[in-house]
Structure formats: C-alpha cells, structure tokens
XYZ file of C-alpha atoms in Angstrom:
505
model
C 265.174 202.258 -27.226
C 267.864 203.873 -29.364
C 266.715 204.218 -32.953
C 268.866 202.309 -35.285
C 269.691 203.853 -38.671
C 268.050 202.791 -41.883
C 270.039 200.289 -43.942
C 271.951 201.436 -47.120
C 269.945 200.980 -50.221
C 266.564 201.822 -48.497
C 264.422 204.227 -50.507
C 261.817 206.857 -49.432
C 259.430 208.661 -51.803
C 257.634 211.906 -50.992
C 253.980 211.596 -50.381
C 252.077 213.100 -53.294
C 250.043 215.329 -50.992
C 253.057 216.793 -49.290
C 253.329 220.459 -50.028
C 256.838 221.646 -50.902
C 257.466 225.432 -50.995
C 260.292 227.855 -50.868
C 262.233 225.908 -53.584
C 261.793 222.681 -51.453
C 263.241 224.292 -48.332
C 259.912 223.866 -46.539
C 257.873 220.783 -46.592
C 254.323 220.818 -45.189
C 252.323 217.523 -44.790
C 252.042 214.405 -42.806
C 249.380 213.661 -40.176
C 249.185 215.352 -37.841
C 250.606 218.209 -40.112
C 254.202 219.085 -39.761
C 256.380 221.957 -41.036
C 259.719 220.564 -42.061
C 262.556 223.116 -42.954
C 265.583 221.758 -44.733
C 268.844 223.381 -45.445
C 270.593 223.548 -48.737
C 272.774 220.569 -47.683
C 269.654 218.509 -47.015
C 267.955 219.619 -50.244
C 270.887 218.457 -52.350
C 269.845 214.926 -51.568
C 266.252 215.556 -52.603
C 266.601 216.477 -56.236
C 265.128 213.302 -57.707
C 261.852 211.499 -57.280
C 263.090 209.555 -54.338
C 265.940 209.479 -51.727
C 268.157 206.463 -51.575
C 270.055 205.825 -48.339
C 273.777 205.600 -48.781
C 275.304 207.107 -45.725
C 274.637 208.346 -42.238
C 273.377 211.653 -43.461
C 270.954 210.268 -46.039
C 269.817 207.746 -43.476
C 268.983 210.367 -40.879
C 267.238 212.506 -43.567
C 265.139 209.518 -44.764
C 264.139 208.612 -41.153
C 263.043 212.152 -40.522
C 260.896 212.271 -43.689
C 259.329 208.951 -43.116
C 258.611 209.575 -39.367
C 256.909 212.864 -40.249
C 254.768 211.027 -42.898
C 255.865 213.473 -45.672
C 257.613 210.626 -47.425
C 257.225 206.866 -47.174
C 259.712 204.067 -47.226
C 259.620 201.456 -50.100
C 261.240 198.847 -47.807
C 263.450 195.795 -48.639
C 265.734 193.209 -47.144
C 263.226 192.055 -44.511
C 262.909 188.591 -42.915
C 262.106 185.550 -44.986
C 258.785 183.685 -44.817
C 260.395 180.824 -42.899
C 261.039 183.332 -40.055
C 257.278 183.932 -39.778
C 254.609 181.965 -37.854
C 250.951 182.629 -38.841
C 248.750 182.700 -35.765
C 244.936 182.371 -36.102
C 242.547 182.594 -33.224
C 239.230 180.795 -33.906
C 236.064 179.604 -32.239
C 234.122 177.254 -34.514
C 233.862 178.722 -38.064
C 235.451 175.804 -39.846
C 234.312 177.055 -43.353
C 235.978 180.442 -42.798
C 239.130 178.781 -41.289
C 239.513 176.510 -44.337
C 239.219 179.422 -46.789
C 241.788 181.402 -44.779
C 244.373 178.595 -44.467
C 244.040 177.661 -48.183
C 244.790 181.311 -48.958
C 247.721 181.489 -46.532
C 249.281 178.329 -48.042
C 248.835 179.683 -51.572
C 250.047 183.284 -50.962
C 252.944 182.557 -48.521
C 254.721 179.250 -49.253
C 257.561 178.320 -46.982
C 256.233 179.740 -43.799
C 258.018 178.931 -40.470
C 254.603 177.553 -39.274
C 250.869 177.942 -38.881
C 249.377 177.845 -35.343
C 245.576 177.769 -34.971
C 244.369 178.478 -31.408
C 240.972 176.765 -30.983
C 239.343 178.982 -28.389
C 236.866 176.556 -26.975
C 235.098 175.457 -30.140
C 231.986 173.267 -29.762
C 233.414 170.919 -32.420
C 237.110 170.798 -31.921
C 237.562 167.733 -34.171
C 236.450 169.788 -37.135
C 239.015 172.380 -36.349
C 241.660 169.704 -36.129
C 240.563 168.214 -39.475
C 240.754 171.637 -41.247
C 244.131 172.707 -39.807
C 245.664 169.297 -40.461
C 244.659 169.469 -44.111
C 246.711 172.609 -44.571
C 249.838 171.511 -42.564
C 249.187 173.572 -39.415
C 248.921 172.620 -35.800
C 246.324 173.278 -33.210
C 246.651 174.528 -29.674
C 243.316 174.391 -27.722
C 241.745 176.304 -24.992
C 239.209 174.078 -23.321
C 236.918 177.052 -22.539
C 236.765 180.249 -24.485
C 239.158 183.043 -23.172
C 238.636 185.563 -26.037
C 240.767 186.388 -29.091
C 243.343 188.280 -27.215
C 244.255 185.369 -25.016
C 244.129 183.061 -28.023
C 246.561 185.275 -29.992
C 248.904 185.353 -26.998
C 248.730 181.617 -26.666
C 249.568 181.234 -30.378
C 252.535 183.613 -30.093
C 253.951 181.661 -27.088
C 253.525 178.456 -29.105
C 255.699 179.794 -31.942
C 259.412 180.240 -32.091
C 260.024 182.347 -35.105
C 261.208 185.962 -34.741
C 258.121 187.340 -36.529
C 254.368 186.495 -35.873
C 251.675 187.216 -38.349
C 248.211 187.497 -36.758
C 245.238 186.706 -39.016
C 241.601 186.500 -37.966
C 239.543 183.580 -39.346
C 237.187 185.854 -41.398
C 239.919 187.292 -43.536
C 241.508 186.205 -46.822
C 245.048 187.413 -47.754
C 245.596 188.467 -51.358
C 248.819 187.411 -53.287
C 252.030 189.296 -52.206
C 250.695 190.428 -48.815
C 253.383 188.886 -46.630
C 256.358 189.715 -48.734
C 255.252 193.367 -48.956
C 254.841 193.621 -45.254
C 258.143 191.781 -44.409
C 260.000 194.295 -46.606
C 259.254 196.957 -43.940
C 260.888 194.874 -41.185
C 264.142 195.314 -43.138
C 264.158 198.584 -41.099
C 265.332 197.388 -37.669
C 263.390 200.222 -36.068
C 260.012 198.907 -37.250
C 258.222 196.634 -34.732
C 254.963 196.049 -36.558
C 253.405 196.527 -39.942
C 249.851 196.080 -41.182
C 248.176 195.712 -44.545
C 245.070 197.346 -45.931
C 241.815 195.456 -45.001
C 239.470 195.490 -47.933
C 236.034 194.035 -48.414
C 235.811 190.328 -49.309
C 234.258 190.036 -52.778
C 232.457 186.734 -52.833
C 230.304 187.474 -55.836
C 227.043 187.791 -53.871
C 224.537 190.756 -54.171
C 225.299 193.935 -52.250
C 222.925 195.584 -49.959
C 223.359 199.093 -48.375
C 225.222 197.693 -45.443
C 227.741 195.715 -47.510
C 228.092 198.589 -49.989
C 228.849 201.056 -47.157
C 231.325 198.667 -45.579
C 233.071 198.091 -48.881
C 233.639 201.877 -49.137
C 233.832 202.904 -45.574
C 234.745 200.029 -43.246
C 236.482 201.185 -40.016
C 238.932 198.396 -40.689
C 239.947 199.909 -44.107
C 242.480 202.707 -43.353
C 242.824 203.935 -46.963
C 244.990 203.669 -49.995
C 247.873 205.848 -48.708
C 250.799 204.487 -46.682
C 251.554 206.121 -43.383
C 253.302 205.857 -40.091
C 251.006 204.595 -37.316
C 250.759 207.155 -34.519
C 247.948 208.243 -32.172
C 245.787 211.166 -33.351
C 246.970 210.926 -36.909
C 245.362 209.808 -40.157
C 246.362 206.227 -39.361
C 246.082 206.214 -35.509
C 245.880 202.470 -35.207
C 245.845 199.193 -37.193
C 243.434 196.373 -36.588
C 244.540 192.966 -35.347
C 242.546 191.282 -38.043
C 245.858 191.272 -39.997
C 249.041 192.396 -38.204
C 252.641 191.385 -38.570
C 254.690 191.876 -35.432
C 258.377 191.490 -34.613
C 258.565 189.160 -31.572
C 261.081 191.376 -29.856
C 258.474 194.335 -29.988
C 255.532 192.165 -28.979
C 256.371 192.394 -25.315
C 253.499 191.197 -22.976
C 251.261 190.933 -25.990
C 247.541 191.760 -26.185
C 245.697 192.761 -23.007
C 243.452 189.837 -22.179
C 241.124 191.904 -20.148
C 240.198 194.082 -23.094
C 237.507 192.428 -25.304
C 237.619 195.371 -27.674
C 240.338 197.904 -28.803
C 243.008 195.565 -27.578
C 244.786 195.976 -31.032
C 244.888 199.729 -30.582
C 246.268 199.367 -27.009
C 248.994 196.968 -28.348
C 250.179 199.235 -31.224
C 250.319 202.290 -28.972
C 252.210 200.333 -26.402
C 254.729 199.129 -29.124
C 255.039 202.741 -30.220
C 255.604 204.008 -26.643
C 258.485 201.542 -26.290
C 260.257 203.338 -29.125
C 259.367 201.178 -32.145
C 258.099 202.527 -35.413
C 254.969 201.057 -36.943
C 253.878 201.203 -40.623
C 250.660 200.939 -42.540
C 251.206 199.390 -46.068
C 248.107 199.452 -48.290
C 250.092 197.878 -51.133
C 249.614 194.591 -49.075
C 245.862 193.665 -49.076
C 243.779 191.318 -46.901
C 240.136 190.886 -47.610
C 237.614 190.741 -44.715
C 234.184 189.315 -44.836
C 232.009 192.204 -43.385
C 228.726 191.654 -41.655
C 225.743 191.953 -43.915
C 222.761 191.887 -41.567
C 221.754 195.381 -40.192
C 221.370 194.201 -36.556
C 224.651 192.392 -36.523
C 226.484 195.339 -38.189
C 225.006 197.921 -35.723
C 225.842 195.704 -32.743
C 229.408 195.500 -33.934
C 229.677 199.287 -34.332
C 228.368 199.848 -30.823
C 230.848 197.254 -29.482
C 233.700 199.114 -31.133
C 232.463 202.278 -29.358
C 232.713 200.688 -25.869
C 236.496 200.514 -26.407
C 237.093 204.195 -26.318
C 236.784 204.452 -22.502
C 239.378 201.894 -21.474
C 241.644 203.291 -24.121
C 241.281 206.807 -22.860
C 242.057 205.674 -19.269
C 245.125 203.771 -20.299
C 246.358 206.197 -22.944
C 245.405 209.733 -21.840
C 244.879 212.388 -24.493
C 244.984 209.910 -27.346
C 241.267 209.540 -28.113
C 239.622 212.817 -27.877
C 236.485 213.431 -30.110
C 237.973 216.732 -31.130
C 241.458 218.029 -31.042
C 241.809 221.757 -31.895
C 244.107 224.600 -31.246
C 242.515 227.255 -28.969
C 242.124 229.860 -31.632
C 240.538 227.401 -33.953
C 238.174 226.215 -31.283
C 237.170 229.769 -30.603
C 236.377 230.305 -34.331
C 234.357 227.214 -34.573
C 232.367 227.995 -31.345
C 231.583 231.504 -32.654
C 230.339 230.151 -35.930
C 228.189 227.691 -34.008
C 226.404 230.580 -32.266
C 224.798 231.472 -35.619
C 224.621 235.237 -35.013
C 225.797 237.967 -37.320
C 228.180 239.310 -34.703
C 229.584 235.881 -33.982
C 230.266 235.290 -37.615
C 232.118 238.612 -37.895
C 234.033 237.698 -34.575
C 234.933 234.349 -36.076
C 236.372 236.028 -39.046
C 238.303 238.298 -36.831
C 239.686 235.399 -34.825
C 240.753 233.753 -38.055
C 242.512 236.747 -39.323
C 244.561 237.031 -36.014
C 245.326 233.291 -36.240
C 246.523 233.745 -39.838
C 248.840 236.522 -38.764
C 250.222 234.388 -36.006
C 250.558 231.542 -38.351
C 252.503 233.721 -40.855
C 254.814 234.909 -38.099
C 255.401 231.270 -37.104
C 256.282 230.239 -40.690
C 259.063 232.921 -41.056
C 262.478 231.226 -41.252
C 264.117 231.507 -37.854
C 267.573 230.311 -38.861
C 267.176 226.920 -37.524
C 269.741 224.066 -37.946
C 270.045 222.340 -41.309
C 267.401 219.671 -40.510
C 264.516 220.414 -38.127
C 261.205 218.796 -37.733
C 258.820 221.077 -35.870
C 255.412 219.694 -34.829
C 252.716 222.180 -35.730
C 252.057 224.402 -32.864
C 250.881 227.678 -34.244
C 247.181 228.534 -34.327
C 245.274 226.674 -37.094
C 248.401 224.852 -38.117
C 247.407 221.858 -35.899
C 244.227 221.529 -37.934
C 245.482 221.905 -41.411
C 244.472 219.160 -43.825
C 246.951 219.196 -46.749
C 244.858 217.173 -49.166
C 246.158 218.272 -52.517
C 249.650 217.790 -53.889
C 251.515 220.965 -54.808
C 254.727 221.615 -56.562
C 257.442 223.676 -55.058
C 257.027 227.466 -55.121
C 253.241 227.547 -55.888
C 253.060 229.844 -53.002
C 255.946 231.919 -51.734
C 256.499 233.681 -48.395
C 254.894 233.158 -45.079
C 251.906 235.494 -45.539
C 250.599 233.993 -48.727
C 251.197 230.554 -47.356
C 249.344 231.311 -44.113
C 246.437 232.751 -46.202
C 246.051 229.348 -47.771
C 246.710 227.259 -44.745
C 244.573 229.046 -42.204
C 241.251 228.508 -44.090
C 242.199 224.749 -44.628
C 242.789 224.574 -40.916
C 239.373 226.126 -40.187
C 237.643 223.774 -42.599
C 239.404 220.778 -40.915
C 238.148 221.963 -37.682
C 234.574 222.332 -38.796
C 234.779 218.811 -40.204
C 235.916 217.587 -36.829
C 233.111 219.420 -35.011
C 230.452 218.143 -37.408
C 231.806 214.573 -36.940
C 231.829 214.833 -33.224
C 228.279 216.323 -33.115
C 226.758 213.481 -35.008
C 228.889 210.653 -33.576
C 230.477 211.259 -30.153
C 228.140 213.862 -28.753
C 224.914 212.907 -30.515
C 222.955 212.097 -27.341
C 223.575 215.472 -25.848
C 222.952 217.162 -29.181
C 219.637 215.407 -29.622
C 218.387 216.572 -26.254
C 219.667 220.083 -26.943
C 217.979 220.108 -30.337
C 214.601 219.644 -28.603
C 214.947 222.942 -26.813
C 216.978 225.059 -29.376
C 216.178 225.840 -32.940
C 219.774 226.834 -33.530
C 221.047 223.452 -32.159
C 218.517 221.703 -34.410
C 219.797 223.674 -37.373
C 223.435 222.893 -36.546
C 222.729 219.192 -36.115
C 220.742 218.843 -39.381
C 223.315 220.905 -41.351
C 226.202 218.825 -39.769
C 224.501 215.505 -40.426
C 223.680 216.343 -44.063
C 226.787 218.186 -45.041
C 229.262 215.868 -43.408
C 227.324 212.777 -44.721
C 227.223 214.024 -48.322
C 230.778 215.060 -48.185
C 231.681 211.522 -46.973
C 229.568 209.995 -49.844
C 231.316 212.161 -52.361
C 234.659 211.173 -51.182
C 233.907 207.363 -51.198
C 231.274 207.206 -53.998
C 231.429 204.746 -56.889
C 231.595 206.157 -60.316
C 228.181 206.836 -61.748
C 226.508 206.777 -58.331
C 223.359 208.922 -58.130
C 221.059 210.605 -55.609
C 219.543 207.284 -54.324
C 223.075 205.963 -53.615
C 223.891 209.164 -51.888
C 220.797 208.995 -49.658
C 221.477 205.385 -48.732
C 225.194 206.141 -47.952
C 224.254 209.048 -45.702
C 221.645 206.965 -43.898
C 224.127 204.157 -43.297
C 226.820 206.685 -42.285
C 224.579 208.248 -39.696
C 223.403 204.811 -38.380
C 227.191 203.923 -38.108
C 227.787 207.091 -36.026
C 224.662 206.574 -33.900
C 225.558 203.054 -33.004
C 229.264 203.856 -32.299
C 228.307 206.879 -30.242
C 225.809 204.726 -28.178
C 228.585 202.248 -27.397
C 230.943 205.058 -26.474
C 228.489 206.595 -23.933
C 227.752 203.141 -22.503
C 231.506 202.436 -22.181
C 232.036 205.762 -20.623
C 229.331 205.135 -17.956
C 230.531 201.574 -17.457
C 234.129 202.624 -16.778
C 233.064 205.744 -14.889
C 235.136 208.203 -17.049
C 234.216 211.091 -19.236
C 237.619 211.061 -20.976
C 236.519 209.760 -24.417
C 233.837 212.516 -24.566
C 236.115 215.566 -23.680
C 237.768 217.604 -26.447
C 241.437 218.495 -26.351
C 241.705 222.297 -27.077
C 245.392 222.685 -26.132
C 246.615 222.551 -29.711
C 249.343 220.156 -28.666
C 250.073 216.591 -29.658
C 249.161 213.579 -27.396
C 252.466 213.746 -25.634
C 252.244 217.421 -24.885
C-alpha cells in the first residue's frame, strides 16, 4: 500500500534514549538500531523539543523519525468511541467477564457496541446474563473453536471501522481507548496496543506473581515504539489490541492455538501498515499465580515459535548477530588466553570498520540507513545523550562497538539459558568450560535482569527468588520451543542468524 502522509498538527517527540551527535546531524537509536543522517534543511525543523507537522516536508521527516523509532508520535484526531466495537472471546469465566465489561462501560462510554463470543461455555445462560447486564450482545459457538476463531466471529459480527479485542482476564484502566484511538488519526496505522500490566487485586504476592508483575512476557515496557519483527517491541499480544477493520484482513489464523497474535501483527505490517505500541494506555491482566499453571503457560508460549518461524522466515532467531560480532562472542566463549586476545583483535577491526561506515558520505538531505556495519547491528543505545557529547566517527565507534559487543554477549547468554538449554545441559556434563559458561550466563544474566526490574529496597533474597523464577521461565519456554520444533519438524526457531541483516534481508 502507498503510505499516506501524516496529518497537519501531528507531533513527534524524540525518544530520550536517542543519541544525537554532530550538532544533531546524526541520530543513533531505535530498535533495531539505526543511523539517521539529516541535512541542515532537516535540522532546521528539529530545533525545539518536538516536531509539529505543518507541510509535506515536516510530514515526511516526522514519518521517517517515527518509523525509525528515534522519535514517537503523540497522536490525535482519531476515530470516536462510537466507531469502535469491543470484541471479547470467552469460555465460561462469568466473574472475570463481569469485571471486564464493567470496566469497559466505565472507561469507554459511547462505544459502537460490545460483542461477546461465547466459545462453547458449559453454562451459556450465565454468559448471557452477564453480557445483558452491561448492554452487550452474545454470539455463541456451540462447541469450542478456540480464541482465534472466537475473535474472528466477533469481528464479523461487528460493523464499526475499528475493533478492540479484549480477553476476559483483563481490566482496562481509565483513558485506555482514547489514547489508543489517537494513534489511528494517522491513516497509515493499522493497529495499536496498550501496555499490559499486572492486575492488582490487593491479595498477597508470591514469587510467581511478583516476577510476573515485573517481568511478564505480555508487558512490553514503559517506552512507546513501532511494532516490528526483531526489534525491542517485536509483537503485541491479543489480550488487548485495537485494529482498523481495513487492516484486519483475514483475521487471526484459526489453526494457530498460540502466537496467533504475533502472526497477525506481522501480516498487517507486511501489508504495509504501521503498528504502534503505546504504554500510556494501560490494561491490567490477571496473571497466573500457581507455579504449575504458570510454567505450563510458558511452555505453551514456547511451542508457538516453530509455526511462526515457518510462516515468517528469519523473524524469530534466538540470536541475531553481525558476523564480526559473532566471531568475537565465539572466541570469548572458548575461554582461552589466545582466544580472548583474538576476540579483542576482532573487536578492534570491527571498530575500525564501524568508524569508516560512520563517515559522512555526502548522502541526500534525509537518509535512513539500517545498521549494516559490524557491531552496529548489535548496539543497544540505552542512555540518553545530548548532541556533540562525542564528535567524529572514530570516537563514536569506540563507544558504540563495546556496546554492540555487550549486547551480543547479552543475547548469547539469554539463548544459552533459554533457547539452547537442553543442548547446553548435555554439553555441560562433558565439558568444564561449558559448565562454567552456563553457570556464569545463568547468574550474570539473571542478576542483571533482577537489577533492571527490581523494586526499590529489594535485597539479596528478592534477587535470589527473581533469578530462580527467571531461570524457571526460560527452562519452561525452552522446553516448549524444542517440543514445538520437533512437532513441526523444523529447526528454524533454534538457528541463529549471523548475517548481520534485518529480517527482510
């Protein structure tokens, strides 16, 4: 599809973690990282704290910045609530459904409709009673066909131009819908999703609920982002998702019991639509509290990687590294003095190549270049920097290359303890070096994860419980991943991508 321009009056604001150097001529940030070079003509529009669209030039620049993830749109002028139908798939769970519908009515008055799809409940009369109390209508499947089929049925039963999918175990917070609809004021945005946070019911926490509150796989963080494969926000869950009907297409794949939401958003993106993640809109989710049910759910999520990898090649590798970075990580993993020296030499060569790639080549006034140089693909720009903190390609490369190597080591540690743990466990029985690598990766990555998500004042016991829960999460997901790979007869979700290129080559 041809991308329509942003409307006049739209505003984009730089991400606080975007790094601007060379007097603002070079922007580095986004996910995956990008190097964005702007001419003096473009920089004239970026002198203030935000860019307001007022003509075709500023509209193109705002689109460029927001697509790259180095700035984010504020939104505005979207559809009204009466242009939205809320669709809820449910099977039994009348208490949760009642709680959800009460919150929907309270936080989004004036909706175009509420459609609840009863997916073969044992007591359909109770579902009818609950839905009728809140002014919705019920469409029933006589036998359960799964949540994907239920969502598709609900979408077909609605007539509004926008559909908001909500699962029965969520509770939207005030302002959620208006904030999301503002993004649909951009005619290029096909879907937008809120942040999924933990439902606080006032009950006592246990290690599982505490870990889920901090680290749920449904919670994609506090920073807005475009939704693109192999990025910081690679997908958004269907637990809460607002979709433009025009972009919905054939809907959810009904033969996918898991990861159907990831498949949908990637198909929407492949059709040329933009997708946005907006954490200012919040929807609470009631996480599982029992250990067995929690681990079973994590393993279930893992089984979705294989069908995704077959349908969307190169979008779900456990590790994605540039060749030079992969070589440095492999040499460090050998754990020999000579290999450590060799890894340092590889990093120096990669730094020199990166510096050469950062030199200004006299490009047009506005160019977005996906990171291609060694290490650049693995840079994690995690700290906001003001313009001109580093000047010139060599000093900049000396900062970026170590960050890239650190990000690569982080990926490797995560894959070793999550995706590849069955192989790592067997190899550890035969090799002291592998044992050491696994232990170091498990502890270092786990403690770093705790430090990132810890509560204020948390101590050593909290750290130990978080690391244990994090490792259990990874073991369960990895077990599901291997089971799914065997069941679908494909190694694709287990294979690293060492090309240094994006998912589209």
